[in-house]
Amino acid sequence: MKIVKVQYQTGELPFLEPFQTSYGVTKTKSFAIVTVEDESGLVGIGELDALVTPDYIEETFQTSLLALDNWLIPSLVGQEWEHPKEVFELFATTQGFLMAKSALETACWDLFAKKEQSSLAAVLKGAPILDEAIEVGVSIGIILDLDSLVQKVATYLDQGYTRVKLKIKPGYDLEPLRVLRQAFPRLILMADANSAYEHLDDWDLFHQLDRLNLAMIEQPFAKHDFVRHAQLQQQLNTAICLDENIRSLDDAKTAMALGSCRAVNLKIPRVGGIQPAREILAYLQQQDCLVWLGGMYEAGVGRAVNLQFSAFANFTYPGDLSASDRYFAEDIVTPKAEIHRGKLAIPQGVGIGVTLDSNIYKS
Ligand code: OSB
Ligand code: MG
């Protein structure tokens, strides 16, 4: 196949409520929808999910667009490829910009699956997909008022979410987690620190968290620090889960070699696309590491990619793959991801299974 034309358009969706992490507060979702067109005029779509600030990773929405314009789109247009698993390699001379690469790469997978008249999940699996829906979890931002926090969690549990992740930061950690554990003794509960801890003094805190029966503690330390995560993992019964650290298969190998974690939050945009994600998944599963799918507050296109990938991967642990209405009043695709009895339906159409609404760039 050959991509002859690439276009993108940017948009914004306001969050229903601000979302606070140890990095700060986010109020709107910025996204770009990328379209790739082949010689026959068939079009695939992908979503850029880079954040506007360089806190979670170095790449930002603006630098992603710069990389798309200057290096990535020119590397893709006019090149022959047989299968989308080859597309990530076309970007090899450009370092970094994994989220921009993912937007293009996932669009090529959508295009290929559409050409095959198959769902993306079935193309990835090489077999029909039998499941119709997948179990999902929810990521909850910092809510200082603990009664409101308990209320919020209760609402999500009513909607059927089967796992709750709470964002923590120094000064907002043990207490809210204790309160949640007391209110919901059997809840599958985990914490995500987004790299907020650094000092040895914090280690006492982790020993206290270790007694709360958390499913895992995500990314306590800095994003390139494998050694300290390994030292902490050795001391805890609770699994450490890495997010920011894992950008490539090499990172996954480093983490396994050092014992830095027992779980990984895998995000397609963070590792550069579907092909790198499935290679990392296969390697980590073979290492008996628990892998689950994370999120980047995706709009409808990115959310559909995550659903297709989940349908293929058969994750054993529910991901941060909530319904569209967990974040947004409106979305940009049909059908919207909706929760029914704790599960999201896998869209049944070809490719990523959803179509773009015509008014998507209204903001
Ligand atoms: O750390 O997992 C994270 C969102 C943006 C950047 C980093 C993270 C997150 C989330 C939200 O936790 C997950 C989601 O519901 O999309
Ligand atoms: Mg995280």
Coordinates of C-alpha atoms and ligand atoms in Angstrom, one line a residue:
M1 CA 0.0 0.0 0.0
K2 CA 1.0 3.6 -0.4
I3 CA -0.2 6.7 1.4
V4 CA -0.6 9.5 -1.1
K5 CA -2.1 12.1 1.1
V6 CA -2.1 13.0 4.8
Q7 CA -4.1 15.7 6.5
Y8 CA -4.9 16.6 10.0
Q9 CA -7.2 19.0 11.8
T10 CA -7.0 20.0 15.5
G11 CA -9.9 20.3 17.9
E12 CA -10.8 20.6 21.6
L13 CA -13.3 19.0 23.9
P14 CA -14.1 20.5 27.3
F15 CA -13.9 18.1 30.2
L16 CA -17.1 17.8 32.2
E17 CA -15.0 18.4 35.3
P18 CA -11.4 19.5 35.7
F19 CA -9.0 16.5 36.2
Q20 CA -6.2 17.0 38.7
T21 CA -3.0 14.9 38.9
S22 CA 0.3 15.5 40.6
Y23 CA 1.3 17.4 37.4
G24 CA -1.6 19.9 37.6
V25 CA -5.2 20.5 36.5
T26 CA -6.5 19.7 33.0
K27 CA -9.8 21.3 31.8
T28 CA -9.9 20.6 28.1
K29 CA -8.8 17.8 25.8
S30 CA -6.8 18.9 22.8
F31 CA -6.7 16.4 19.9
A32 CA -5.9 16.2 16.3
I33 CA -7.5 13.8 13.9
V34 CA -5.2 12.6 11.2
T35 CA -6.4 11.1 7.9
V36 CA -4.3 9.0 5.6
E37 CA -5.4 8.2 2.1
D38 CA -4.2 5.5 -0.2
E39 CA -4.0 5.4 -4.0
S40 CA -7.6 4.0 -4.3
G41 CA -9.0 6.9 -2.2
L42 CA -9.6 4.8 0.9
V43 CA -9.1 6.8 4.1
G44 CA -7.9 5.7 7.6
I45 CA -8.2 7.9 10.7
G46 CA -6.0 8.3 13.8
E47 CA -5.9 10.5 16.8
L48 CA -3.1 12.6 18.3
D49 CA -3.3 12.5 22.1
A50 CA -0.2 14.4 23.2
L51 CA -0.9 16.8 26.1
V52 CA -0.4 20.5 25.9
T53 CA 2.2 20.6 28.6
P54 CA 5.5 18.7 28.8
D55 CA 4.9 17.1 32.2
Y56 CA 3.7 13.6 31.6
I57 CA 6.3 13.1 28.8
E58 CA 8.6 15.5 26.9
E59 CA 6.4 15.6 23.8
T60 CA 3.6 18.1 23.7
F61 CA 0.7 18.7 21.3
Q62 CA 2.6 21.6 19.6
T63 CA 5.8 19.6 19.2
S64 CA 3.9 16.7 17.8
L65 CA 2.4 18.9 15.1
L66 CA 5.9 20.2 14.3
A67 CA 7.2 16.7 14.0
L68 CA 4.3 15.6 11.8
D69 CA 4.8 18.5 9.5
N70 CA 8.5 18.4 9.2
W71 CA 9.5 14.8 9.4
L72 CA 6.8 12.2 10.0
I73 CA 4.3 12.9 7.3
P74 CA 7.2 13.3 4.7
S75 CA 8.6 9.9 5.9
L76 CA 5.2 8.2 5.2
V77 CA 3.9 9.8 2.0
G78 CA 4.9 7.9 -1.1
Q79 CA 6.5 4.9 0.7
E80 CA 5.4 1.4 -0.3
W81 CA 4.4 -1.0 2.5
E82 CA 2.6 -4.3 2.6
H83 CA 1.3 -4.4 6.1
P84 CA 0.9 -1.7 8.8
K85 CA 3.3 -3.5 11.1
E86 CA 6.0 -1.9 8.8
V87 CA 4.9 1.7 9.3
F88 CA 6.6 2.4 12.6
E89 CA 9.9 1.5 11.0
L90 CA 9.4 4.2 8.4
F91 CA 9.8 6.8 11.1
A92 CA 13.1 5.3 12.4
T93 CA 15.3 8.3 11.5
T94 CA 13.1 10.6 13.7
Q95 CA 13.9 10.2 17.4
G96 CA 11.1 10.5 19.9
F97 CA 7.7 12.0 19.0
L98 CA 6.0 8.7 19.8
M99 CA 2.6 10.2 20.1
A100 CA 2.8 11.9 16.7
K101 CA 4.0 8.5 15.3
S102 CA 1.1 6.7 16.9
A103 CA -1.4 9.1 15.4
L104 CA -0.1 8.2 11.9
E105 CA 0.6 4.5 12.6
T106 CA -2.9 3.8 14.0
A107 CA -4.5 5.6 11.0
C108 CA -2.6 3.2 8.7
W109 CA -3.9 0.2 10.7
D110 CA -7.4 1.5 10.4
L111 CA -6.9 2.0 6.6
F112 CA -5.5 -1.5 6.2
A113 CA -8.3 -3.1 8.2
K114 CA -10.9 -1.2 6.2
K115 CA -9.2 -2.5 3.0
E116 CA -9.5 -6.0 4.4
Q117 CA -13.1 -5.3 5.3
S118 CA -12.4 -6.5 8.8
S119 CA -12.3 -5.0 12.3
L120 CA -8.9 -3.8 13.5
A121 CA -9.2 -6.3 16.4
A122 CA -9.7 -9.2 14.0
V123 CA -6.7 -8.1 11.9
L124 CA -4.6 -7.9 15.0
K125 CA -5.7 -11.3 16.3
G126 CA -5.7 -13.0 12.9
A127 CA -9.0 -14.6 13.9
P128 CA -12.6 -13.5 14.5
I129 CA -13.3 -11.7 17.8
L130 CA -15.8 -13.6 19.9
D131 CA -16.2 -11.1 22.8
E132 CA -18.7 -8.3 22.3
A133 CA -17.7 -6.1 25.3
I134 CA -14.8 -5.6 27.7
E135 CA -14.6 -4.8 31.4
V136 CA -13.3 -1.4 32.2
G137 CA -11.9 0.6 35.1
V138 CA -11.8 4.3 35.8
S139 CA -9.1 6.8 36.6
I140 CA -10.0 9.4 39.2
G141 CA -8.2 12.7 39.7
I142 CA -7.3 14.3 43.0
I143 CA -10.5 15.3 44.9
L144 CA -9.5 17.0 48.1
D145 CA -12.8 16.7 49.8
L146 CA -12.9 13.1 50.9
D147 CA -16.6 12.8 51.3
S148 CA -17.0 14.0 47.7
L149 CA -14.3 11.4 46.7
V150 CA -16.2 8.6 48.3
Q151 CA -19.4 9.8 46.6
K152 CA -17.7 9.9 43.3
V153 CA -16.3 6.4 43.6
A154 CA -19.8 5.2 44.6
T155 CA -21.3 6.7 41.5
Y156 CA -18.7 5.0 39.3
L157 CA -19.3 1.7 41.0
D158 CA -23.0 2.1 40.4
Q159 CA -22.2 2.5 36.7
G160 CA -20.4 -0.8 36.9
Y161 CA -16.8 0.1 36.7
T162 CA -14.8 -2.8 38.2
R163 CA -11.6 -1.1 39.2
V164 CA -10.7 2.3 40.5
K165 CA -7.4 4.2 40.2
L166 CA -6.8 7.2 42.3
K167 CA -4.3 9.9 41.5
I168 CA -2.0 10.7 44.5
K169 CA 0.7 13.2 45.3
P170 CA 2.7 14.0 48.4
G171 CA 0.2 15.2 51.0
Y172 CA -2.7 13.5 49.3
D173 CA -2.0 9.8 49.5
L174 CA -2.4 7.7 52.6
E175 CA -5.5 9.4 53.9
P176 CA -7.7 9.4 50.8
L177 CA -6.6 5.8 50.1
R178 CA -7.4 4.7 53.6
V179 CA -10.8 6.4 53.4
L180 CA -11.6 4.6 50.2
R181 CA -10.4 1.3 51.5
Q182 CA -12.6 1.7 54.5
A183 CA -15.6 2.6 52.5
F184 CA -15.1 -0.1 49.9
P185 CA -13.2 -3.0 51.5
R186 CA -13.3 -5.3 48.5
L187 CA -12.8 -2.7 45.7
I188 CA -10.0 -3.3 43.2
L189 CA -8.2 -0.1 44.1
M190 CA -4.9 1.3 42.9
A191 CA -2.9 4.5 43.1
D192 CA -1.1 6.5 40.4
A193 CA 1.6 9.0 41.6
N194 CA 2.7 10.2 38.1
S195 CA 6.3 10.4 39.2
A196 CA 5.6 12.6 42.2
Y197 CA 7.9 11.0 44.8
E198 CA 11.6 11.2 45.0
H199 CA 13.0 11.2 48.6
L200 CA 14.0 8.3 50.7
D201 CA 11.7 9.7 53.4
D202 CA 8.8 8.7 51.2
W203 CA 9.6 5.0 51.6
D204 CA 7.9 4.9 55.0
L205 CA 4.8 6.0 53.2
F206 CA 5.0 3.2 50.7
H207 CA 5.3 0.7 53.5
Q208 CA 2.0 2.1 54.9
L209 CA 0.4 2.0 51.5
D210 CA 1.5 -1.6 51.3
R211 CA -0.9 -2.5 54.1
L212 CA -4.0 -1.2 52.2
N213 CA -4.3 -4.1 49.8
L214 CA -3.9 -2.0 46.7
A215 CA -3.8 -3.8 43.4
M216 CA -0.7 -1.8 42.4
I217 CA 1.0 1.5 42.8
E218 CA 1.7 3.2 39.5
Q219 CA 4.8 5.3 38.7
P220 CA 5.9 6.5 42.1
F221 CA 9.3 7.8 41.0
A222 CA 10.9 9.7 38.2
K223 CA 10.2 8.7 34.6
H224 CA 13.6 7.4 33.7
D225 CA 14.5 5.9 37.1
F226 CA 14.4 2.1 36.8
V227 CA 16.8 1.5 39.8
R228 CA 14.8 3.2 42.5
H229 CA 11.6 1.5 41.3
A230 CA 13.4 -1.8 41.5
Q231 CA 14.6 -1.1 45.1
L232 CA 11.1 -0.2 46.1
Q233 CA 9.5 -3.2 44.4
Q234 CA 11.9 -5.5 46.4
Q235 CA 10.6 -4.1 49.6
L236 CA 6.8 -4.2 48.9
N237 CA 4.2 -6.9 48.5
T238 CA 2.1 -4.5 46.4
A239 CA 3.0 -4.6 42.7
I240 CA 4.7 -1.5 41.3
C241 CA 3.3 -0.6 37.9
L242 CA 5.3 1.5 35.4
D243 CA 3.7 4.0 33.0
E244 CA 6.0 7.0 32.1
N245 CA 9.1 4.8 32.2
I246 CA 8.0 2.4 29.4
R247 CA 8.4 4.1 26.0
S248 CA 9.9 1.1 24.1
L249 CA 10.6 -2.6 24.1
D250 CA 14.0 -1.8 25.4
D251 CA 12.5 0.0 28.4
A252 CA 10.3 -3.0 29.1
K253 CA 13.4 -5.2 29.0
T254 CA 15.3 -2.9 31.4
A255 CA 12.4 -3.0 33.8
M256 CA 12.2 -6.8 33.7
A257 CA 16.0 -7.2 34.0
L258 CA 16.1 -5.0 37.1
G259 CA 12.9 -6.1 38.6
S260 CA 11.5 -2.5 38.5
C261 CA 7.9 -3.5 38.4
R262 CA 5.4 -6.4 38.3
A263 CA 2.9 -4.6 36.1
V264 CA 2.9 -2.2 33.2
N265 CA 0.3 0.4 32.1
L266 CA 0.6 0.0 28.3
K267 CA -0.6 3.0 26.2
I268 CA -0.5 2.9 22.4
P269 CA 0.3 6.6 22.0
R270 CA 3.1 6.5 24.6
V271 CA 5.0 3.7 22.7
G272 CA 4.5 5.0 19.2
G273 CA 1.6 3.0 17.9
I274 CA 0.0 -0.5 17.7
Q275 CA 3.0 -2.4 16.4
P276 CA 5.4 -1.4 19.2
A277 CA 2.5 -1.9 21.7
R278 CA 1.9 -5.4 20.6
E279 CA 5.6 -6.3 20.7
I280 CA 5.9 -4.9 24.2
L281 CA 2.7 -6.7 25.2
A282 CA 4.0 -10.1 23.9
Y283 CA 7.4 -9.7 25.6
L284 CA 6.0 -8.7 29.0
Q285 CA 3.3 -11.4 29.0
Q286 CA 6.1 -13.9 28.3
Q287 CA 7.9 -12.5 31.4
D288 CA 4.7 -13.0 33.5
C289 CA 4.4 -9.2 33.9
L290 CA 0.7 -8.0 34.3
V291 CA -0.1 -5.7 31.4
W292 CA -3.2 -3.6 31.2
L293 CA -4.3 -0.8 28.9
G294 CA -3.9 2.8 30.0
G295 CA -5.5 6.0 28.6
M296 CA -4.7 9.6 27.6
Y297 CA -8.3 11.0 28.0
E298 CA -8.8 9.9 24.4
A299 CA -11.5 11.4 22.2
G300 CA -13.7 9.0 20.2
V301 CA -11.1 7.9 17.7
G302 CA -8.3 7.1 20.2
R303 CA -10.9 5.4 22.5
A304 CA -12.0 3.2 19.5
V305 CA -8.4 2.2 18.9
N306 CA -8.0 1.3 22.6
L307 CA -11.2 -0.8 22.4
Q308 CA -10.0 -2.7 19.3
F309 CA -6.6 -3.3 20.9
S310 CA -8.3 -4.6 24.1
A311 CA -10.5 -6.9 22.1
F312 CA -7.4 -8.4 20.4
A313 CA -5.3 -8.6 23.6
N314 CA -7.7 -10.1 26.0
F315 CA -6.3 -8.2 28.9
T316 CA -7.0 -9.9 32.3
Y317 CA -7.0 -6.6 34.2
P318 CA -9.5 -3.8 33.4
G319 CA -7.9 -0.8 31.7
D320 CA -8.3 3.0 32.1
L321 CA -10.8 2.7 29.3
S322 CA -13.9 4.4 30.5
A323 CA -17.0 5.5 28.7
S324 CA -16.8 8.7 26.7
D325 CA -19.2 10.4 29.1
R326 CA -16.7 9.9 32.0
Y327 CA -14.9 12.9 30.4
F328 CA -17.0 14.6 27.8
A329 CA -20.6 15.8 27.2
E330 CA -20.2 15.3 23.5
D331 CA -17.8 13.2 21.5
I332 CA -16.6 13.2 17.9
V333 CA -17.6 9.7 16.7
T334 CA -20.6 7.3 16.3
P335 CA -21.1 5.1 18.1
K336 CA -19.9 6.7 21.4
A337 CA -18.2 4.4 23.9
E338 CA -21.0 3.7 26.5
I339 CA -20.9 1.6 29.6
H340 CA -23.4 -1.2 30.1
R341 CA -23.1 -3.3 33.2
G342 CA -19.5 -2.3 33.7
K343 CA -18.5 -3.2 30.1
L344 CA -17.9 -1.2 26.9
A345 CA -19.1 -2.6 23.6
I346 CA -16.5 -3.3 20.9
P347 CA -17.7 -1.3 17.8
Q348 CA -18.5 -3.9 15.2
G349 CA -17.8 -2.0 12.0
V350 CA -14.6 -2.3 9.8
G351 CA -11.4 -0.7 10.9
I352 CA -11.6 1.0 14.3
G353 CA -15.4 0.5 14.0
V354 CA -16.5 4.1 14.5
T355 CA -17.2 7.0 12.1
L356 CA -16.3 10.6 12.6
D357 CA -19.2 13.0 13.2
S358 CA -19.3 15.9 10.8
N359 CA -19.2 18.6 13.5
I360 CA -16.1 17.3 15.3
Y361 CA -14.0 20.5 15.3
K362 CA -16.6 22.7 16.9
S363 CA -15.1 23.7 20.3
Ligands
OSB1 O1 -0.9 8.6 34.2 O2 -2.3 7.2 33.4 C1 -1.8 8.4 33.5 C2 -4.1 10.7 31.5 C3 -3.2 11.4 30.8 C4 -1.9 11.2 31.1 C5 -1.5 10.3 32.0 C6 -2.4 9.5 32.7 C7 -3.8 9.7 32.4 C8 -4.8 9.0 33.1 C9 -6.2 9.0 32.6 O3 -4.7 8.4 34.2 C10 -6.6 7.8 32.0 C11 -7.8 7.9 31.1 O4 -8.9 7.7 31.6 O5 -7.7 8.1 29.9
MG2 MG -0.2 6.7 34.9

